[in-house]
Structures are given as C-alpha cells and as structure tokens.
PDB file of C-alpha atoms in Angstrom:
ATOM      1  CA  UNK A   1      -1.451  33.067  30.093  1.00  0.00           C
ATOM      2  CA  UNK A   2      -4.737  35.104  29.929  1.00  0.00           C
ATOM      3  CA  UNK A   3      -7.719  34.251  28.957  1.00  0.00           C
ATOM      4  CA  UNK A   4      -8.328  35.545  24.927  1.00  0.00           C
ATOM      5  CA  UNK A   5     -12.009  37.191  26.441  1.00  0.00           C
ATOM      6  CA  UNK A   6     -12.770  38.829  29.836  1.00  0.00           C
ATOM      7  CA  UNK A   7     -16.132  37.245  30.555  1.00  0.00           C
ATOM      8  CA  UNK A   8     -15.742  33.226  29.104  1.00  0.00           C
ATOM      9  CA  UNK A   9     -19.285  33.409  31.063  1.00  0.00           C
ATOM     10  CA  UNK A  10     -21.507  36.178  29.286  1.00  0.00           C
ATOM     11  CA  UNK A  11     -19.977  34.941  25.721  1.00  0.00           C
ATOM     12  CA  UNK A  12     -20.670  31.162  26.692  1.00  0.00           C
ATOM     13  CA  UNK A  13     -24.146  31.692  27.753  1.00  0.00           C
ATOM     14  CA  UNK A  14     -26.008  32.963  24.558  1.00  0.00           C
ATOM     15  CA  UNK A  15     -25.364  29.655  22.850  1.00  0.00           C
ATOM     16  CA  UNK A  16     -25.507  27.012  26.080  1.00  0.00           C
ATOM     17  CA  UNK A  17     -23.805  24.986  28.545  1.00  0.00           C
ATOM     18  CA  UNK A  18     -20.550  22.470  27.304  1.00  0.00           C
ATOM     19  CA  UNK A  19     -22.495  18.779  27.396  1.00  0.00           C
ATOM     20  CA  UNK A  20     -19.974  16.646  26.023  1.00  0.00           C
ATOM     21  CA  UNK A  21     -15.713  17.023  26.634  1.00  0.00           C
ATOM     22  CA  UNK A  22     -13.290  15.732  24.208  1.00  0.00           C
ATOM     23  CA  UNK A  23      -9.288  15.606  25.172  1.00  0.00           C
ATOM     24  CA  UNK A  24      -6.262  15.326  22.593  1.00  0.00           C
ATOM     25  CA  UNK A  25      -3.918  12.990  24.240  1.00  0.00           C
ATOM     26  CA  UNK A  26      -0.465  14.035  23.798  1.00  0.00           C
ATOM     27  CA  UNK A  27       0.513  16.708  25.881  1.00  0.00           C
ATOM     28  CA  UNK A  28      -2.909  16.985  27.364  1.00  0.00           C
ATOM     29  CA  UNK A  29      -3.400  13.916  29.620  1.00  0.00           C
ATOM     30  CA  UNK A  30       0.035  12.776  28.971  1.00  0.00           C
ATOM     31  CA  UNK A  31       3.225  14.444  28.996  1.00  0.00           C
ATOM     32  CA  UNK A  32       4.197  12.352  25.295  1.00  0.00           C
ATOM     33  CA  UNK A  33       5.666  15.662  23.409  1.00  0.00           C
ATOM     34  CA  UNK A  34       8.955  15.942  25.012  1.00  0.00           C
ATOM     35  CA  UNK A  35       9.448  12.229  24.482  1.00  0.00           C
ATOM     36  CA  UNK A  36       8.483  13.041  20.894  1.00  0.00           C
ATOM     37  CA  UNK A  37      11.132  15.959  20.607  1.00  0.00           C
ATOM     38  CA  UNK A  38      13.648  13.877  22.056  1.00  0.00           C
ATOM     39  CA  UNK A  39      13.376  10.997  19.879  1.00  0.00           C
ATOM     40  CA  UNK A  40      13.124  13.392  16.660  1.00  0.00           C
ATOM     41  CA  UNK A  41      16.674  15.232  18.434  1.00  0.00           C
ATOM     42  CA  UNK A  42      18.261  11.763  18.348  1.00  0.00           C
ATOM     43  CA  UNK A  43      17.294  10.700  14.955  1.00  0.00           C
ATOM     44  CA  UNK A  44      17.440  13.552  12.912  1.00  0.00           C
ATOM     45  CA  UNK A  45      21.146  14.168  14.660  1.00  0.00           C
ATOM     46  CA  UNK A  46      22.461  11.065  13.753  1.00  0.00           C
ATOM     47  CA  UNK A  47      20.783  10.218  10.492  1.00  0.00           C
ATOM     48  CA  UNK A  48      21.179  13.742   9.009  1.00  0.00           C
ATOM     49  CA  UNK A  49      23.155  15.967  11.260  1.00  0.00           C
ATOM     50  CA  UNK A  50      20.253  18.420  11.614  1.00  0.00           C
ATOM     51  CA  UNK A  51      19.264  20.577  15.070  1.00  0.00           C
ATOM     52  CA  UNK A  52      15.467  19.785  15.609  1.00  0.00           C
ATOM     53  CA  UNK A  53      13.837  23.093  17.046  1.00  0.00           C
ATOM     54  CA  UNK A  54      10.715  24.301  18.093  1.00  0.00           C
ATOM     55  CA  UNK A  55       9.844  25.160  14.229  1.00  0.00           C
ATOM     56  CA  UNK A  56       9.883  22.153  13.386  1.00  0.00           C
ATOM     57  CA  UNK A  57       8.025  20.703  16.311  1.00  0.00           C
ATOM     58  CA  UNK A  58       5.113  23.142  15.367  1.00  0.00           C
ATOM     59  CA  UNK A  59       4.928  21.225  11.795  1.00  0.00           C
ATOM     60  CA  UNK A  60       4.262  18.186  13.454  1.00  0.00           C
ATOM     61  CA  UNK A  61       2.464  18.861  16.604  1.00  0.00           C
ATOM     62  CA  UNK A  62      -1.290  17.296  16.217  1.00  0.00           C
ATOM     63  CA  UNK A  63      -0.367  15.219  13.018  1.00  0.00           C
ATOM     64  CA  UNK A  64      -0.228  11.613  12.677  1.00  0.00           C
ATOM     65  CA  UNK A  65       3.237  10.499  12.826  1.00  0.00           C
ATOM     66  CA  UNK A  66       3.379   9.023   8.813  1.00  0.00           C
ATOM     67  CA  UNK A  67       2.232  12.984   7.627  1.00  0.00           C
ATOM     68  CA  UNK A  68       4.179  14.249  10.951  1.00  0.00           C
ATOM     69  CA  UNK A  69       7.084  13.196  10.022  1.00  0.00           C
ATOM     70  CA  UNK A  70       7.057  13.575   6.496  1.00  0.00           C
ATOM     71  CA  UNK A  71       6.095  17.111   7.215  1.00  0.00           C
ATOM     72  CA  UNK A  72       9.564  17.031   9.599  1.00  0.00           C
ATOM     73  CA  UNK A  73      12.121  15.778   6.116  1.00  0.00           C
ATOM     74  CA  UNK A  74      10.115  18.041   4.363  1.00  0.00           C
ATOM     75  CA  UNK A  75      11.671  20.675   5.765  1.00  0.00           C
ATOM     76  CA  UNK A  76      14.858  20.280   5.516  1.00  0.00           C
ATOM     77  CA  UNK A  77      14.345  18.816   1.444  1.00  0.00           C
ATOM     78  CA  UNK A  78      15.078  15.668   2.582  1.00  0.00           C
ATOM     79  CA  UNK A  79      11.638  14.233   0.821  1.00  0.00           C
ATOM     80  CA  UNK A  80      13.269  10.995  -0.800  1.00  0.00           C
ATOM     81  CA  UNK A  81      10.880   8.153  -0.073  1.00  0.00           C
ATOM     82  CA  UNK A  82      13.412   5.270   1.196  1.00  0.00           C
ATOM     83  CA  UNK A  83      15.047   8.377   3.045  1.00  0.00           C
ATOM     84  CA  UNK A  84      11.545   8.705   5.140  1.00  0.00           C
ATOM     85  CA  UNK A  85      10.805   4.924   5.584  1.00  0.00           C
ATOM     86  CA  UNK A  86      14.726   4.740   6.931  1.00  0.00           C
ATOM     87  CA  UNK A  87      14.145   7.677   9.532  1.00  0.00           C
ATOM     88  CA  UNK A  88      10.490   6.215  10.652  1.00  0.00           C
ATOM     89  CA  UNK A  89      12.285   3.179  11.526  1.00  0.00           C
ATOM     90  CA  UNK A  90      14.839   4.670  13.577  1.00  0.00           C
ATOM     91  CA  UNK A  91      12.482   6.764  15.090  1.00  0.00           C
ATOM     92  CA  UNK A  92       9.857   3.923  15.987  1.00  0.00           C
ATOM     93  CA  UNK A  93      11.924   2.530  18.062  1.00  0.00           C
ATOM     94  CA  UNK A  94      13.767   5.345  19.717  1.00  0.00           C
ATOM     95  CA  UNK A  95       9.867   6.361  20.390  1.00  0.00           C
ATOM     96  CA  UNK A  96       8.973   3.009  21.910  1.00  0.00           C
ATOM     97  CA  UNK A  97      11.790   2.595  24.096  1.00  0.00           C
ATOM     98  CA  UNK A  98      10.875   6.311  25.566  1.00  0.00           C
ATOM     99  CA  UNK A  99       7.364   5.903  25.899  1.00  0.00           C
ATOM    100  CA  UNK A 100       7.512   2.868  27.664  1.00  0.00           C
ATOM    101  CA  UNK A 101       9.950   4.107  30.316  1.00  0.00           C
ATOM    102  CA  UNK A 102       9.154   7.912  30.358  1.00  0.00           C
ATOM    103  CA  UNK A 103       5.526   8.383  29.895  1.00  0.00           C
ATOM    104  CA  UNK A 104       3.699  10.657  32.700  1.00  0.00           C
ATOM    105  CA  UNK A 105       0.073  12.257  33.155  1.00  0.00           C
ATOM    106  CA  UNK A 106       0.151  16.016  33.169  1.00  0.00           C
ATOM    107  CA  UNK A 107      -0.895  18.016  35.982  1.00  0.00           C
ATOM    108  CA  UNK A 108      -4.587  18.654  36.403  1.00  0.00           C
ATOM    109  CA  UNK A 109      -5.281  15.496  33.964  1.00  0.00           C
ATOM    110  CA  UNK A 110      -5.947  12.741  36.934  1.00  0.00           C
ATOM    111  CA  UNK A 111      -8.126  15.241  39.256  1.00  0.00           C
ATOM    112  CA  UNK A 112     -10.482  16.584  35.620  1.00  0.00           C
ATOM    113  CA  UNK A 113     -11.021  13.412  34.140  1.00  0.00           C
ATOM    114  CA  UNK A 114     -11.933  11.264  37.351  1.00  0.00           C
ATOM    115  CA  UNK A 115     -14.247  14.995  38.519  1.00  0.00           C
ATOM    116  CA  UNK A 116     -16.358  14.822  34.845  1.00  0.00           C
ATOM    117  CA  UNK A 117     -16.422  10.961  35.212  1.00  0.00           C
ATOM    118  CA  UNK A 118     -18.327  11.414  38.434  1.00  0.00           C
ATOM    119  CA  UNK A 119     -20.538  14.073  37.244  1.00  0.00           C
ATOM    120  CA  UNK A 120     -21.586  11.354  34.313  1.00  0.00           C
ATOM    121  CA  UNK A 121     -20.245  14.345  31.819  1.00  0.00           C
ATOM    122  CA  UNK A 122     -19.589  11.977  28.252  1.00  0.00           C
ATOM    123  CA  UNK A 123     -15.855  11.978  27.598  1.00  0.00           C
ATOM    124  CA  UNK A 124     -13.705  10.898  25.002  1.00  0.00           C
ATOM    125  CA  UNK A 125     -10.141  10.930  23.452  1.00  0.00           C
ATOM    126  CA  UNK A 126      -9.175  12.474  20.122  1.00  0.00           C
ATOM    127  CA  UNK A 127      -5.584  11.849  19.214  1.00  0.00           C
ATOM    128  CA  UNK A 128      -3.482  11.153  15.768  1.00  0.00           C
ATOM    129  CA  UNK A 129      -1.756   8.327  17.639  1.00  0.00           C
ATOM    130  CA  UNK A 130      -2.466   4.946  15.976  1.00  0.00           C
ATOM    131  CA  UNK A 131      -3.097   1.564  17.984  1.00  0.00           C
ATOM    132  CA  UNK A 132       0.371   0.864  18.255  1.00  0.00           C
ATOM    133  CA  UNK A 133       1.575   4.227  19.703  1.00  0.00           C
ATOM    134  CA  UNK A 134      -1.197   4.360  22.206  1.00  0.00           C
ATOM    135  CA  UNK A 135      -0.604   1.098  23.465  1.00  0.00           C
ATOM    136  CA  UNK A 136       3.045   1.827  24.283  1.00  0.00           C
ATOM    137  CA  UNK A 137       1.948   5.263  25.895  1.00  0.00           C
ATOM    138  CA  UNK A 138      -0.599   3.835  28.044  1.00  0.00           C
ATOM    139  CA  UNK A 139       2.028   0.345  28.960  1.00  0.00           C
ATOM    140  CA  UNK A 140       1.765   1.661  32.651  1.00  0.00           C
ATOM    141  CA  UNK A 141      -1.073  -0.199  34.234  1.00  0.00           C
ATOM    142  CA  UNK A 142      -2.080   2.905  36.167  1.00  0.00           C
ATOM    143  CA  UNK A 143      -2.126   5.084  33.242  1.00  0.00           C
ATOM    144  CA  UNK A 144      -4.584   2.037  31.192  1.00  0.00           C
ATOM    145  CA  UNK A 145      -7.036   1.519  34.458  1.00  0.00           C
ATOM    146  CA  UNK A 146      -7.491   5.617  35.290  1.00  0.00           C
ATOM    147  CA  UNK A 147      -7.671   6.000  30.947  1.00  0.00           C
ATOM    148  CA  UNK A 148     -10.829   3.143  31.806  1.00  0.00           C
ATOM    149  CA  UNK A 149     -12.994   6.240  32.730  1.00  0.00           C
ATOM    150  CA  UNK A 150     -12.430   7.402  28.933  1.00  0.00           C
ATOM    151  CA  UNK A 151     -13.827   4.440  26.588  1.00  0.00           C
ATOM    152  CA  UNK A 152     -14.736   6.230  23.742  1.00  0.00           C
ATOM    153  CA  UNK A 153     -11.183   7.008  21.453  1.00  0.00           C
ATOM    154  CA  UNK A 154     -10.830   8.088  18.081  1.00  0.00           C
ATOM    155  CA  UNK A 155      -6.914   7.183  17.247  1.00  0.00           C
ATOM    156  CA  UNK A 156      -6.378   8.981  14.015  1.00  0.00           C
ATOM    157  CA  UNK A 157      -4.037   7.357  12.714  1.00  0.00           C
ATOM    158  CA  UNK A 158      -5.396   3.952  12.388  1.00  0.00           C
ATOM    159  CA  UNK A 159      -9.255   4.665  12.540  1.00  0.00           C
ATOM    160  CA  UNK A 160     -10.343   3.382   9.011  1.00  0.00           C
ATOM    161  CA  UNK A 161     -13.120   5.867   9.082  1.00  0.00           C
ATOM    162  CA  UNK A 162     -11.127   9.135   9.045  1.00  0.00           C
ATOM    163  CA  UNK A 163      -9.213   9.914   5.478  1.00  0.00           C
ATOM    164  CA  UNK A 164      -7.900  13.288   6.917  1.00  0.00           C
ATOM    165  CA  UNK A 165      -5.834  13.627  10.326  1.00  0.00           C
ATOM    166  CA  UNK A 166      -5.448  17.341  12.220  1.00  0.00           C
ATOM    167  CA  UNK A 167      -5.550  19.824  11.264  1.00  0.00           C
ATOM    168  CA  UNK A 168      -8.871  19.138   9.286  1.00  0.00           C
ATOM    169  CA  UNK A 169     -11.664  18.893  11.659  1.00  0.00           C
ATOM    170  CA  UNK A 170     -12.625  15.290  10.094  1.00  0.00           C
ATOM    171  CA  UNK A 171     -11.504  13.568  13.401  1.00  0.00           C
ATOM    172  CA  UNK A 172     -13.648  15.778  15.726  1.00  0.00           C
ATOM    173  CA  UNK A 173     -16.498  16.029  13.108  1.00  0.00           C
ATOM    174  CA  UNK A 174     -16.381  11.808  13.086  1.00  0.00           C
ATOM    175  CA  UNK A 175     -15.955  11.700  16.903  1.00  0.00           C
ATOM    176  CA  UNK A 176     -18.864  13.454  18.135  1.00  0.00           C
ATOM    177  CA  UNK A 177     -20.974  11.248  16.320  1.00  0.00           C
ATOM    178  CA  UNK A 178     -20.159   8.347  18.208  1.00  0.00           C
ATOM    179  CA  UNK A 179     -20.981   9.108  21.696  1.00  0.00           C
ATOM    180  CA  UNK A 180     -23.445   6.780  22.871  1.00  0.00           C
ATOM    181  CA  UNK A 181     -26.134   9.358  23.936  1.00  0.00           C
ATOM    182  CA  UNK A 182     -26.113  10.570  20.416  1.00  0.00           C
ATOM    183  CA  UNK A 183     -23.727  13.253  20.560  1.00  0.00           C
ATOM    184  CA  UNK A 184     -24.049  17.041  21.035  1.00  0.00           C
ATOM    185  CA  UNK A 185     -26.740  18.999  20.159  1.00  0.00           C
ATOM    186  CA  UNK A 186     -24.265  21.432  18.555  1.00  0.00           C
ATOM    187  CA  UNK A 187     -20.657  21.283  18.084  1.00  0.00           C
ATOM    188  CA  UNK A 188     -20.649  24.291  20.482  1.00  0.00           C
ATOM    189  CA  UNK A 189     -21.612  22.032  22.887  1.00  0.00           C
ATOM    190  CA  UNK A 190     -18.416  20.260  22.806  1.00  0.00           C
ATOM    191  CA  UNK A 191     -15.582  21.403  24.879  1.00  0.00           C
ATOM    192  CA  UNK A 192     -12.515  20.381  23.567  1.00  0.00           C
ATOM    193  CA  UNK A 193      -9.083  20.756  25.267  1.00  0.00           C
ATOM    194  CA  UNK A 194      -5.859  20.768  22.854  1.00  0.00           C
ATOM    195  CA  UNK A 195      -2.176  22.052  23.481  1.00  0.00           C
ATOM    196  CA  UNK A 196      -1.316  22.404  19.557  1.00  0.00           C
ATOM    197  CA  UNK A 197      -1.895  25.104  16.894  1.00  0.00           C
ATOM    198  CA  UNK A 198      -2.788  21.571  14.705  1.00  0.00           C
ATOM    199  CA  UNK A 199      -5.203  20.705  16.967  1.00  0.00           C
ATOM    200  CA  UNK A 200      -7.068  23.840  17.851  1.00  0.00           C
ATOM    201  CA  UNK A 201      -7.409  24.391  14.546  1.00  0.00           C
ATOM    202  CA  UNK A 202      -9.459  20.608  13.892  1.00  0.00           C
ATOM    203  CA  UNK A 203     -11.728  21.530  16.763  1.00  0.00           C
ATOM    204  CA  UNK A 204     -12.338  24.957  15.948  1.00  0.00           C
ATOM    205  CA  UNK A 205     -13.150  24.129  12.346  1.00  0.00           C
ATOM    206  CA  UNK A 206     -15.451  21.263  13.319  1.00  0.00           C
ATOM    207  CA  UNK A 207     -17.321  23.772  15.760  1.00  0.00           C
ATOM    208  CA  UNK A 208     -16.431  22.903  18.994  1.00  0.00           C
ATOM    209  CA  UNK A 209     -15.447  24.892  22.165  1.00  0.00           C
ATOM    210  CA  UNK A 210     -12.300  24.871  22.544  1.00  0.00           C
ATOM    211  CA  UNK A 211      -9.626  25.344  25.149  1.00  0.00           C
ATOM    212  CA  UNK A 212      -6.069  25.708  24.324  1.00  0.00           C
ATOM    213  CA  UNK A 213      -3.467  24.314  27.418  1.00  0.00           C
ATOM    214  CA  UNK A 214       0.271  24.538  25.059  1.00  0.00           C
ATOM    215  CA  UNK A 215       3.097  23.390  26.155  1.00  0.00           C
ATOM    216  CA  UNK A 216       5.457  26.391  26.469  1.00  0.00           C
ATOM    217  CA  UNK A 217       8.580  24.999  25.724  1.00  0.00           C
ATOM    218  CA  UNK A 218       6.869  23.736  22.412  1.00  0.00           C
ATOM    219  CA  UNK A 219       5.456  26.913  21.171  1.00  0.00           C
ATOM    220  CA  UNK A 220       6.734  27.784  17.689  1.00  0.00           C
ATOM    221  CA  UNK A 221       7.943  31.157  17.202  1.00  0.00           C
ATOM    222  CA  UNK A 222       4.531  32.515  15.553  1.00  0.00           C
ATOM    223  CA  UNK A 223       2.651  31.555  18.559  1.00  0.00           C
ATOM    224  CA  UNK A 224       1.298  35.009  19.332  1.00  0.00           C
ATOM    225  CA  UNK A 225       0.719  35.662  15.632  1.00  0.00           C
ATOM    226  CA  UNK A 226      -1.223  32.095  15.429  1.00  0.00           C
ATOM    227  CA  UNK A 227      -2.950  32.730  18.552  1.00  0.00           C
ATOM    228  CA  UNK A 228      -4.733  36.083  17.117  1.00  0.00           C
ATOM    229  CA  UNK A 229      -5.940  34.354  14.420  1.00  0.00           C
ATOM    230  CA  UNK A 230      -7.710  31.819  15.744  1.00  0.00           C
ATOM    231  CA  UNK A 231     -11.174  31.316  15.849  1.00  0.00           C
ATOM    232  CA  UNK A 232     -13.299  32.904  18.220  1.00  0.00           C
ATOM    233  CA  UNK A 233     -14.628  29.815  19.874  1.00  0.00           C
ATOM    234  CA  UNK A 234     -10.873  29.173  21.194  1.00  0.00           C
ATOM    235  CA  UNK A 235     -12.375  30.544  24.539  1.00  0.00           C
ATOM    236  CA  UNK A 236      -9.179  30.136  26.794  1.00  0.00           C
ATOM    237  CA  UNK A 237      -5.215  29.757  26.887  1.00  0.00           C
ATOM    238  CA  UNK A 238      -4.544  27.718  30.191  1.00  0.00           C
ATOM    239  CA  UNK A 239      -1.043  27.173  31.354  1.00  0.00           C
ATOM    240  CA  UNK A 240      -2.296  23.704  32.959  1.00  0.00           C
ATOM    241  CA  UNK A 241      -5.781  22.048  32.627  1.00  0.00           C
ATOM    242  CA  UNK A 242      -5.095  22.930  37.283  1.00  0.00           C
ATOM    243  CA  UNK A 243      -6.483  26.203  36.415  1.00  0.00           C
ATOM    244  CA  UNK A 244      -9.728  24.870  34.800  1.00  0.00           C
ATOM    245  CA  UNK A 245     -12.604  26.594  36.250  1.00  0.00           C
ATOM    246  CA  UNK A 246     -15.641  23.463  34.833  1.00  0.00           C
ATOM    247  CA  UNK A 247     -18.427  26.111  36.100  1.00  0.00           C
ATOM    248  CA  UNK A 248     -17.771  28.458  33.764  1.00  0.00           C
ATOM    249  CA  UNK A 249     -19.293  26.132  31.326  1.00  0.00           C
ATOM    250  CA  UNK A 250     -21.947  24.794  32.691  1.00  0.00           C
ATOM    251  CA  UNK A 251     -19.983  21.607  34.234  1.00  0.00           C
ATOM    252  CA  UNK A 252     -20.308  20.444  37.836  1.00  0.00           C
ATOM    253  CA  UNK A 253     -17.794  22.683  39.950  1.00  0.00           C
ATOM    254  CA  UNK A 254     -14.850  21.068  41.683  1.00  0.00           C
ATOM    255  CA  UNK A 255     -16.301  20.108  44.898  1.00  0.00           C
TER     256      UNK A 255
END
C-alpha cells in the first residue's frame, strides 16, 4: 500500500516531531481479528444460519464487543434483546477458548515496541477490549512480560472514565492525558497506529497522527472510498508496522 502523501517528512515538519506513540491492540500488536471473525463465523452459523463477511466485520472492527456485537444482529434485524444476550454468551466462550490457544503478535510488533522502549519514547495501549478480554489475549506469559514495556492501557470497554468507545475520539482524548510526563504538547504530537476504519477515525478526531496498518483480508468493501475520506493527519497506509520508517517522525531510527 502507498503512502496517502509523497513527502510524510516536509508535511510532518511544520507542526513537530511525534513525542508520544499510542497502539490499538487488536490486529496491531496482536493478531486477535481473525480469532474474532472466526468465533462470529461459528456463532452466527449455528445460532442464526447467517454467512459473516467482511461487511459485517467492518461494523464491528474498533468497537467494544457489547456495541460490536449489537452493531453485528443489527444487521441482519435480529435486534431482540434476549436474542443478543443469547449470542454474547455463545460467543464469549467460543472467543475465550480461541484466544487462549490462538493468540499471536503481528509482525513488526516485538522489534517497534521493545526499539521505542529503549529510546524512552512514552507508549501506551488504546483498545475497546475490557479486562476480561485482555487478560485472555495476553494468557501467554511471553505475550504479558514483552506487553510489561507498555504500562499505560486504556481498555475501553471497562474503563469507568470513558462513556463513548471508537469511533468517538473520547478514548484517545482520555488517554493522552494520562501519561505520566503530562502528555503531548499537541495531539499532533501523538502517533497513533490503528488497522480499523473505527479506529482511525477516534484518533483522527481526537487530533492525533495517525498511521493506518489494516488487515487486508478484513477490509470492507468501501475501503478505498473510506480511505479518501479520511482525515488528513492519517499520514500512512502500512501493510505491516516492518515497514515503519520511526525517523520520519522524529523517533530514534532503527539502529
């Protein structure tokens, strides 16, 4: 994928170098969204005989999973209330049996984080998991000691601070408040990377920097459409956080 600008490096310059870096989780540092897709393929299948495509996928990306999957029965007009609780039930558990088993980093994740940890570059996590869901994801003891080098997490889904999940740019907004140097000069500042059309659009609307890395089996069918759209502070499309250049925003270089 190309970048959306030729020169990231003559736009980024007139407004400063990237001081603070923010990840999404799921399909970012983990590879979480095909276990996602898989459990929702299982359930939907068996509770309501439906085929769960990329469209649908692209409702839910970024979301928490109560308004995810809401957003998922929606549409197919299956919005009955003890329907939903039924299907979240089913799908809990297909989802923690996966997640414990299956869950991987993505490529580029290990080599980034542990590069802007050593550079003393202030990370943090910003993902519409709650405390439950991350705990199963990050089970694997190697996953939970490297994740050590990224204390500060804002888990949307049970943070009793944030009313509104992704897409509205309440989590970032929140987030960058709590770094313990006292956060960003400017939301510009912030580099944010995020593989959904959800989540670029939280980050861009909060004012941050922001780097999309999708995952292209996951795309919806709009992508290019979406993609247009966006912000102009959605400064690159990556096809893996591997091709990361940190210099061209003012980070430490890859030694």
């Amino acid at each position: 994928m190309s970048s959306l600008i030729d020169d990231i490096e003559e736009k980024f310059v007139s407004r400063g170098s990237v001081t603070h870096v923010i990840f999404d989780f799921d399909g970012i540092l983990v590879d979480t969204e095909r276990l996602y897709s898989k459990a929702n393929e299982q359930v939907l299948k068996s509770q309501h005989g439906k085929t769960f495509t990329n469209i649908e996928k692209a409702l839910m990306m970024g979301k928490a999973k109560p308004l995810a999957v809401e957003a998922l029965l929606k549409s197919f007009g299956l919005d009955d209330p003890k329907g939903i609780e039924k299907y979240m039930e089913a799908y809990d558990a297909k989802l923690a049996e996966l997640l414990i088993a299956e869950t991987e980093v993505l490529p580029g994740a290990i080599p980034l984080v542990d590069h802007l940890h050593k550079s003393g570059i202030p990370l943090a996590i910003c993902t519409g998991s709650d405390a439950l869901e991350f705990k199963q994801k990050t089970s694997n003891t190697e996953i939970s000691n490297w994740l050590e080098k990224i204390p500060l997490r804002l888990l949307c889904g049970s943070d009793p601070e944030i009313t509104y999940c992704k897409p509205h740019p309440e989590p970032y907004l929140k987030l960058m408040k709590r770094f313990d140097d006292g956060g960003p000069a400017s939301p510009e500042n912030v580099l944010v990377f995020e593989d959904s059309v959800n989540g670029v659009r939280s980050a861009l609307d909060a004012g941050c920097t922001v780097i999309m890395v999708p995952q292209p089996e996951f795309l919806p069918p709009n992508w290019e459409e979406d993609e247009l759209r966006a912000h102009p502070n959605l400064v690159e499309v990556l096809e893996s956080l591997t091709e990361f250049k940190p210099q061209n925003y003012g980070l430490p270089a890859f030694c």
